[in-house]
Each structure stands twice: as C-alpha cells, then as structure tokens.
Tab-separated table of C-alpha atoms in Angstrom:
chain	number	residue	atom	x	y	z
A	1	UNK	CA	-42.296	3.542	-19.003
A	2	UNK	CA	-45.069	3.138	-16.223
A	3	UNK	CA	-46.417	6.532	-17.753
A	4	UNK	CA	-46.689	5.142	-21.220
A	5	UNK	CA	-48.716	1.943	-19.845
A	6	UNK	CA	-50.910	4.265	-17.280
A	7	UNK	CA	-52.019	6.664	-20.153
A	8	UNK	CA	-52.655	5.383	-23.982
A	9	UNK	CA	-54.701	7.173	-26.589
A	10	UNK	CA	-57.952	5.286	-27.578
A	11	UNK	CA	-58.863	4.514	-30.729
A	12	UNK	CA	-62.011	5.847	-32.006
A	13	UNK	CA	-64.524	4.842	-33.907
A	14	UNK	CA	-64.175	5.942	-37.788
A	15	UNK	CA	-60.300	6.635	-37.099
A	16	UNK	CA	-58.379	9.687	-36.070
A	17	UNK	CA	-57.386	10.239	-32.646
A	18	UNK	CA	-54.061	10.763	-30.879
A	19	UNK	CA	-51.342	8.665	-31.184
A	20	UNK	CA	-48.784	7.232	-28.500
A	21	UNK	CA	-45.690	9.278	-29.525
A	22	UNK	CA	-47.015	12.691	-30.770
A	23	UNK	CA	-46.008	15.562	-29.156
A	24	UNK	CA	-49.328	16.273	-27.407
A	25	UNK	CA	-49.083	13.135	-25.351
A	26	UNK	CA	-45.599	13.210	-24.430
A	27	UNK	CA	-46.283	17.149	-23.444
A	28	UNK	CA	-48.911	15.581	-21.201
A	29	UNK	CA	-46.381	12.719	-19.345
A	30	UNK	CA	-43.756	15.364	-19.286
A	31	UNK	CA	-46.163	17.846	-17.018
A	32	UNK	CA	-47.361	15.285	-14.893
A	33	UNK	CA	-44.016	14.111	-14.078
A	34	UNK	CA	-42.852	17.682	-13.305
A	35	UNK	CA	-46.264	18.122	-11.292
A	36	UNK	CA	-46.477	18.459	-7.371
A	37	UNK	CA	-48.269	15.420	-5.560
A	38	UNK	CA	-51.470	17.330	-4.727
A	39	UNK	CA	-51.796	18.499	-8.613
A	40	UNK	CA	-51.320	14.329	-9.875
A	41	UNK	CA	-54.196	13.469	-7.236
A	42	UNK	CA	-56.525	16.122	-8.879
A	43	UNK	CA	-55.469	15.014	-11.887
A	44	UNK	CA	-56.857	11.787	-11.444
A	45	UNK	CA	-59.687	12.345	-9.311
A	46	UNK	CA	-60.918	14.552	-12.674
A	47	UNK	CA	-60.203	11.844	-14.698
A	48	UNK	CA	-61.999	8.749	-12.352
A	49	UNK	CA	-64.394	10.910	-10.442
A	50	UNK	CA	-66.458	11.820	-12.920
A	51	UNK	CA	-67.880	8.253	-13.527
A	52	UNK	CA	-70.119	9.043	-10.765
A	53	UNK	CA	-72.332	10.946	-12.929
A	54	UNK	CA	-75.344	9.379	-14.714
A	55	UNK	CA	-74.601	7.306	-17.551
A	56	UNK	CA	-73.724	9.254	-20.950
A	57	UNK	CA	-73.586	12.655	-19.546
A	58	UNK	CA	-70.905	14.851	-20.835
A	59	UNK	CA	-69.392	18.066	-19.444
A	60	UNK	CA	-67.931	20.860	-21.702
A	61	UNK	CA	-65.891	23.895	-20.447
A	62	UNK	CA	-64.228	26.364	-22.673
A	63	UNK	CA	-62.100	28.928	-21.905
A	64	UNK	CA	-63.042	32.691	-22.316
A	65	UNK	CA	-60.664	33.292	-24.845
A	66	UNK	CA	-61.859	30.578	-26.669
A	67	UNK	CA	-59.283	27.692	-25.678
A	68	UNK	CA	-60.761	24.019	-25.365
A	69	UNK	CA	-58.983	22.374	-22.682
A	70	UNK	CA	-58.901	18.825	-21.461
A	71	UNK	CA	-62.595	17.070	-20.200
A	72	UNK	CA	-63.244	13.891	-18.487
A	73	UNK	CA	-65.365	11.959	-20.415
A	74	UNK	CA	-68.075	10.334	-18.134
A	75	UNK	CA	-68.243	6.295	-17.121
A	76	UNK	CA	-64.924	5.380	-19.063
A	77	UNK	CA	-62.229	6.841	-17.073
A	78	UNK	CA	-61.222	8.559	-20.298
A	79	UNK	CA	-59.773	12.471	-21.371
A	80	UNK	CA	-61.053	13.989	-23.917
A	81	UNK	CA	-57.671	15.773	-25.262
A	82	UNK	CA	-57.507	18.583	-27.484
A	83	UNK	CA	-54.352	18.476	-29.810
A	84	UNK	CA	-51.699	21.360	-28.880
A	85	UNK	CA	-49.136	23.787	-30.846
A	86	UNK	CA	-46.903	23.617	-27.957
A	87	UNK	CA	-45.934	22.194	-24.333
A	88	UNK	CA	-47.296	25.869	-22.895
A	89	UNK	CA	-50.588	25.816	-24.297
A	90	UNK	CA	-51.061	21.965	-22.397
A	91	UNK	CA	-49.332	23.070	-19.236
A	92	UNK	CA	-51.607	26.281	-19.270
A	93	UNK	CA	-54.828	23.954	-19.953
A	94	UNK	CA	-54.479	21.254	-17.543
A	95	UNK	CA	-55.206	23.564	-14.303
A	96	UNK	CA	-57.696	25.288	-15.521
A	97	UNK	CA	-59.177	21.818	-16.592
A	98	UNK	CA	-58.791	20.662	-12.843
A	99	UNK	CA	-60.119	24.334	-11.166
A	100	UNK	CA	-63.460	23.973	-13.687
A	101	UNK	CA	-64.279	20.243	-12.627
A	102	UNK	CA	-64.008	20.849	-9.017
A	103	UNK	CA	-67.558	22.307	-9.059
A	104	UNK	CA	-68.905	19.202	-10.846
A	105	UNK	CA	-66.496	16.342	-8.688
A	106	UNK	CA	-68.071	18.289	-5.227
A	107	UNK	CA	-71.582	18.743	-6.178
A	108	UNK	CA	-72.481	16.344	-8.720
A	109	UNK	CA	-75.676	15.705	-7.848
A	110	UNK	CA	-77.093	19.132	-8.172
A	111	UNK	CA	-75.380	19.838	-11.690
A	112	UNK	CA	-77.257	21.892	-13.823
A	113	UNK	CA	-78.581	21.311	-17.503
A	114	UNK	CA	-76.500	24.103	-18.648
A	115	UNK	CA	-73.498	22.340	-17.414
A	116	UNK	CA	-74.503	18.588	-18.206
A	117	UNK	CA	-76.720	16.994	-20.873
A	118	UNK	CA	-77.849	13.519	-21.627
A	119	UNK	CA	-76.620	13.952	-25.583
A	120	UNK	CA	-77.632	10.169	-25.810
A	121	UNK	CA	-81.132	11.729	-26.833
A	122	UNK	CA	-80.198	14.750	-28.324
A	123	UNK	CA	-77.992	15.701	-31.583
A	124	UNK	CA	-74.635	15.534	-29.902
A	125	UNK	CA	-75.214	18.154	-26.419
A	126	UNK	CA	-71.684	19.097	-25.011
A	127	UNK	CA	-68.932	17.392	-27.479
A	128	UNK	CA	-65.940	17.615	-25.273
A	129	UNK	CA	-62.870	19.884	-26.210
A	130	UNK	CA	-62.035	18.224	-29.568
A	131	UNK	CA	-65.648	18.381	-30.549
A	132	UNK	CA	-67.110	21.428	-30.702
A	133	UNK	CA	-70.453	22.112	-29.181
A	134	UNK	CA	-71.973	20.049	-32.031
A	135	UNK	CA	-70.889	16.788	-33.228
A	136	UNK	CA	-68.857	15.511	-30.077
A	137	UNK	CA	-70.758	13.478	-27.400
A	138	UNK	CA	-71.451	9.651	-27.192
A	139	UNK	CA	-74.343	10.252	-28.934
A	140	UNK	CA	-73.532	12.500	-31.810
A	141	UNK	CA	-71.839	11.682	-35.645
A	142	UNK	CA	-68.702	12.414	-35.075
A	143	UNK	CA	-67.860	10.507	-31.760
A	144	UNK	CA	-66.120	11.996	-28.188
A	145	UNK	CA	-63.434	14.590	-29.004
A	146	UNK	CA	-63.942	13.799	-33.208
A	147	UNK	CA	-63.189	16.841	-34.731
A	148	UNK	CA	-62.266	21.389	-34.353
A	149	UNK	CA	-59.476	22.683	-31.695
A	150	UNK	CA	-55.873	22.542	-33.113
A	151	UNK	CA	-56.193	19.106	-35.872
A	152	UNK	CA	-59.251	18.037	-33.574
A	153	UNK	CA	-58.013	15.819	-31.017
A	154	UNK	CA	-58.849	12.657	-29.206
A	155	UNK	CA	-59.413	10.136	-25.765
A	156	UNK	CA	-56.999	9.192	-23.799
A	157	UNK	CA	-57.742	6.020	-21.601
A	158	UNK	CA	-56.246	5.550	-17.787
A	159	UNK	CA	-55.686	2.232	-16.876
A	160	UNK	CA	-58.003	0.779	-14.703
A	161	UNK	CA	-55.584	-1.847	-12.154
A	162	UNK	CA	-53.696	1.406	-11.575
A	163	UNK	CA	-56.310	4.163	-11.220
A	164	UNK	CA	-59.822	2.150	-11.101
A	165	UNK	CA	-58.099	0.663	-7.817
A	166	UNK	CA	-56.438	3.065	-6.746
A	167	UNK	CA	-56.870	6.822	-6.499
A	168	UNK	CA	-53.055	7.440	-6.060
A	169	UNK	CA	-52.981	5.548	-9.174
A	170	UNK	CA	-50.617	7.886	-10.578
A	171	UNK	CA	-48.615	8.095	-8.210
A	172	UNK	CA	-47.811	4.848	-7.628
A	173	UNK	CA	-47.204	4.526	-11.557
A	174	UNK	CA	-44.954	7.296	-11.115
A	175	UNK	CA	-42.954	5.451	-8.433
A	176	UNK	CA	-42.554	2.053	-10.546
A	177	UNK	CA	-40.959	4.431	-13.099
A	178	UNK	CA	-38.543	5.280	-10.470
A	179	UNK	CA	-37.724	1.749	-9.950
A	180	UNK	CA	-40.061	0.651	-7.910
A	181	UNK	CA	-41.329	-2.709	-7.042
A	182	UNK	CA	-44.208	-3.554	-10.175
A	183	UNK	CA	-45.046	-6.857	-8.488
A	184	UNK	CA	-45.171	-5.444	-4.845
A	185	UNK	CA	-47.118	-2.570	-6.337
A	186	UNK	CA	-49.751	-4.327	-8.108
A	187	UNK	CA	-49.911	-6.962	-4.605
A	188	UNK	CA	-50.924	-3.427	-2.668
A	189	UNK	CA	-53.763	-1.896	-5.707
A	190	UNK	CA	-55.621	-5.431	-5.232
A	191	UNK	CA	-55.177	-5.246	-1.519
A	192	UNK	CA	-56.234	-1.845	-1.497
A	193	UNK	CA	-58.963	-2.920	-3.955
A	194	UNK	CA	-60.352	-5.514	-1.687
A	195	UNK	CA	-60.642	-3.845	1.201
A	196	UNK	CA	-62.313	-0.816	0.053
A	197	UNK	CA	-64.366	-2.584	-2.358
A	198	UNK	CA	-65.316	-5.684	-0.860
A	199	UNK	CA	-68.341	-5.306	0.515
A	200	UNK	CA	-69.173	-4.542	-3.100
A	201	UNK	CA	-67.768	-7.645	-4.681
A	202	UNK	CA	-70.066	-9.864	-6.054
A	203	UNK	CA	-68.722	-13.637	-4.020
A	204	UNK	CA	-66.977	-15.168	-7.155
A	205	UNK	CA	-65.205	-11.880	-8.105
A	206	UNK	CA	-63.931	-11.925	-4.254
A	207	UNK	CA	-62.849	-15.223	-4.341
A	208	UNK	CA	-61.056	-14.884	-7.292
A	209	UNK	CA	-59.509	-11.483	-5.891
A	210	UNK	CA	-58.466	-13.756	-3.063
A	211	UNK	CA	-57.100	-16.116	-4.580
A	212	UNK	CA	-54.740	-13.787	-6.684
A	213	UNK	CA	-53.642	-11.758	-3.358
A	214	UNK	CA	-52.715	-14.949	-1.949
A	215	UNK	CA	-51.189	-16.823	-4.656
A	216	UNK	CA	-49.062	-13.455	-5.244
A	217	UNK	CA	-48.135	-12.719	-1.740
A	218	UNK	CA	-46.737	-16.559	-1.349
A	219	UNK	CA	-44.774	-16.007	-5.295
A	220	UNK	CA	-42.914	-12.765	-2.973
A	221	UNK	CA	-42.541	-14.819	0.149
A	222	UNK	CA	-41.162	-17.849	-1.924
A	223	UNK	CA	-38.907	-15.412	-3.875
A	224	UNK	CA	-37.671	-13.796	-0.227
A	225	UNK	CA	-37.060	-17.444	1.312
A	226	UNK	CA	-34.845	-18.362	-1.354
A	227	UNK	CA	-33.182	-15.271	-1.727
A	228	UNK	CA	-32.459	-15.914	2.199
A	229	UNK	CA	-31.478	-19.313	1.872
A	230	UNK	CA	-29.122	-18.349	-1.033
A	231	UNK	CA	-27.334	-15.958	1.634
A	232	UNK	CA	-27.273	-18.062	4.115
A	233	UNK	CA	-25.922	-20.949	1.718
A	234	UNK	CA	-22.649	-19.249	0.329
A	235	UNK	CA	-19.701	-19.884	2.666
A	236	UNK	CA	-18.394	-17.424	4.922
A	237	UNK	CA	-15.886	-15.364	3.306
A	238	UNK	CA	-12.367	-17.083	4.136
A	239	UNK	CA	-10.284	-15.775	6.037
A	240	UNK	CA	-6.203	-14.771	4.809
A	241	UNK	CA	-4.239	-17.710	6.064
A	242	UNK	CA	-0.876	-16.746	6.881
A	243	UNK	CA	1.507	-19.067	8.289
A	244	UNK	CA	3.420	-17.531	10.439
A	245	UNK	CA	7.195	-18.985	11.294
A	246	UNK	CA	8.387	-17.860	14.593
A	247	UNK	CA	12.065	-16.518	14.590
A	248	UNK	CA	14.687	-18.876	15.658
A	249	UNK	CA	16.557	-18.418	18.760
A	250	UNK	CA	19.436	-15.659	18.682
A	251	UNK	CA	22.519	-17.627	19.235
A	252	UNK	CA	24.406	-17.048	21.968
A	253	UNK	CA	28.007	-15.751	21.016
A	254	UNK	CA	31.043	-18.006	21.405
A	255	UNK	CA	32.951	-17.551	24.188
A	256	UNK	CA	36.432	-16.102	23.086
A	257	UNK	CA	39.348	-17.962	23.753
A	258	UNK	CA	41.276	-18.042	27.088
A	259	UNK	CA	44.916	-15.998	26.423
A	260	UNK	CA	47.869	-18.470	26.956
A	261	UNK	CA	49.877	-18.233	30.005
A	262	UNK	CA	52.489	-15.671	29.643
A	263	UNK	CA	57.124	-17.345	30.367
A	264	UNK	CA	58.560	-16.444	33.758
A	265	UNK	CA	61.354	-13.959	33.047
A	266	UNK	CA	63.062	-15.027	36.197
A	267	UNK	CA	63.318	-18.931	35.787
A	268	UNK	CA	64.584	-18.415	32.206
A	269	UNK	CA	67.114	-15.767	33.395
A	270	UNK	CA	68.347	-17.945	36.333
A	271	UNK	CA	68.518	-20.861	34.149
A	272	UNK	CA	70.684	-18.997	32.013
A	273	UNK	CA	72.788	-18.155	34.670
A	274	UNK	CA	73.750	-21.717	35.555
A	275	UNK	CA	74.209	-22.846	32.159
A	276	UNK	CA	77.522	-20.201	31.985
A	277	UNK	CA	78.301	-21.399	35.581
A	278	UNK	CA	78.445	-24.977	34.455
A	279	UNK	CA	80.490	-23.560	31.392
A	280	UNK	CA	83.329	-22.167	33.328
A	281	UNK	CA	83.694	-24.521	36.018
A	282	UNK	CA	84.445	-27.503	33.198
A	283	UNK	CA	87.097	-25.244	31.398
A	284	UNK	CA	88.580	-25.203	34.534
C-alpha cells in the first residue's frame, strides 16, 4: 500500500503516539483517497510548505467550538494529528486544517507573533493540536502533539523521495497504488528532483544523483531490450497445415453394349419353303 509507505506515524520521544493501523490513520488514507486532485495538492503543500518557516516555529489553530484539528509541524515535513471518535470528525478537520494554513503558506514572511512563536525559548508556545497550548512544541516537556484532544494524539511523517521531491508526491503515491510503475515513478521524483534542485546541489550530491538516474534509466532500458528480444525470439505462430488431396478424376461411364443384329424373317421363311419343296419332289 503506497499510502501506508507515504504516511507512517512517528515515534515520539517518551512513547505514545499513533500507531500504523488505528482507526485515526486509516480514517486519514481513506479521505485522501476519496479526495479530489486539487484537495491532495493542498494537502501536501500544508504538510511540506511549511518548512519554509524559521527553524522551530510552530503554528496552532483551533477551531471555535473548541476542535483541534491537524497542524504541520515546521522543518520535518511532519502532521501533528489529533486522535478522532470517528471518520466525520477527521473528514470535517482536514479542510478546515488546509483553509487556516493558506494564510501562513502565502504570507509567511509577515506572520505574526500571535500566530507563530519560537517555543525553543519559551515554556512550550503553540503545542500543536494534540498538545494543548502548553506542553506541546519542540521545546516544551511533553514533546509535538504529546498529550489533551481525544487520547492526545501524535506526528505523522511524509516520506521525503515521494513528497520532499516532489510536490505531487501524493499523487503519484496514489497512482503506484493503482498499479503503477514504482521503478518508473521513483526514475521521474529524482529527475524531477534534479532539475529543479540542481542548481542547489552541493557537486558530490549531484554526481551521485547522476549516477543513480543513469544507472536506473539503463536497468529500464536493459529490462525493455530484453523484453523485445524475447518477442522477437519466439517463433512465429505456425500455421494449420492441412494437406489437402485433390479429388480423383470422375470416371467416365462405360459405354453400353452394342444390341445384336436382329434374323431376317424372309431368308428363314424362304428357306423353309425349299426345304418342303425338296421334300415332295423326292417322294415323288
């Protein structure tokens, strides 16, 4: 499951956390699925974007009514997950998670200290949704996400070869689940990678970039030539062979025999007629 691979609960320091198989997380790869496209890209941009900020700041946003819902914790590509009661409570959360942190993702360098802190120096500044306004933070006791909400809750890392690379990270995770092509895939992130990124590479890291790209584009074109020369090795499919006997000659028919040639009545009855001639001339 690319899903599974793409998002795994972190473990955190002191214990705790989410785990891979509770309901909250599989809530969470169930509405992303079911998501439109332009949802999963602000889905990830709120996840990876937010690294831009400075270094250990954290931004809370709670709900009127007093819901915590999902934050991007800064520099780690990381959510800071509240536990749920049900599939409705995360599917209500996650947009109103995305519509807060498009302030912050389009004007992050004017945020406001009402909005952002640097907890690294104070007692724990905004804690994330599992933490309260207290003891969550990098820098306070009870770590990111550590404790309050519904059983407290906890981070849940993105991969970085699929989202760090990529910002369509999800998607294309979402299309390897579909069957897609995981070698061809990961061939395009480090292309993609490269050539967004390169002029950021330090020389070693490029070369070594390089080097994979090539070594894994000429593993696809071996694997095509031989799946070619496989095709073109197999014999043509044979043909049906029939042997075909042409029909023999119609005979022609036998001509019938000629009739035999019918007596002469006359000759026999003249003959006749001299035989009693000869009789009664001798008797005479």
């Amino acid at each position: 499951d690319s899903l599974r691979k793409l998002l795994r609960p972190q473990v955190q320091p002191g214990g705790g956390g989410l785990v891979d198989d509770e309901p909250t997380m599989v809530w969470l790869r169930e509405i992303l699925v079911e998501m439109p496209q332009t949802s999963r890209r602000s889905f990830v941009d709120f996840v990876t974007a937010l690294p831009r900020l400075k270094p250990d700041t954290s931004i809370e946003v709670t709900l009127k009514h007093g819901c915590k819902i999902p934050t991007a914790h800064t520099c780690t590509k990381q959510l800071n997950l509240p536990r749920y009661n049900s599939k409705a409570e995360l599917e209500a959360a996650l947009p109103e998670a995305l519509a807060s942190s498009k302030h912050y993702l389009g004007g992050f360098h004017e945020l406001k200290h009402e909005a952002a802190t640097a907890p690294t120096d104070g007692p724990g500044g905004g804690g994330g949704p599992g933490g309260g306004g207290g003891p969550g933070g990098p820098g306070g006791p009870g770590g990111p996400g550590g404790g309050g909400g519904d059983g407290g809750g906890g981070l849940v890392g993105m991969d970085e070869m699929m989202v760090g690379m990529d910002p369509d990270g999800l998607q294309a995770a979402l299309a390897m689940s579909e069957g897609g092509d995981e070698k061809l895939l990961m061939m395009l992130l480090q292309q993609r990678a490269m050539e967004e990124e390169g002029s950021d590479y330090e020389a070693d890291d490029m070369s070594d970039q390089a080097f994979l790209l090539a070594q894994m584009q000429q593993a696809a074109q071996r694997e095509a030539q031989a799946a070619a020369q496989s095709q073109l090795a197999q014999p043509p499919p044979q043909l049906l062979q029939r042997s075909i006997t042409p029909p023999a000659p119609a005979l022609a028919p036998a001509p019938a025999p000629a009739p035999a040639p019918a007596a002469s009545s006359g000759s026999g009855n003249g003959g006749g007629g001299g035989g009693s001639g000869w009789g009664r001339a001798g008797r005479a």
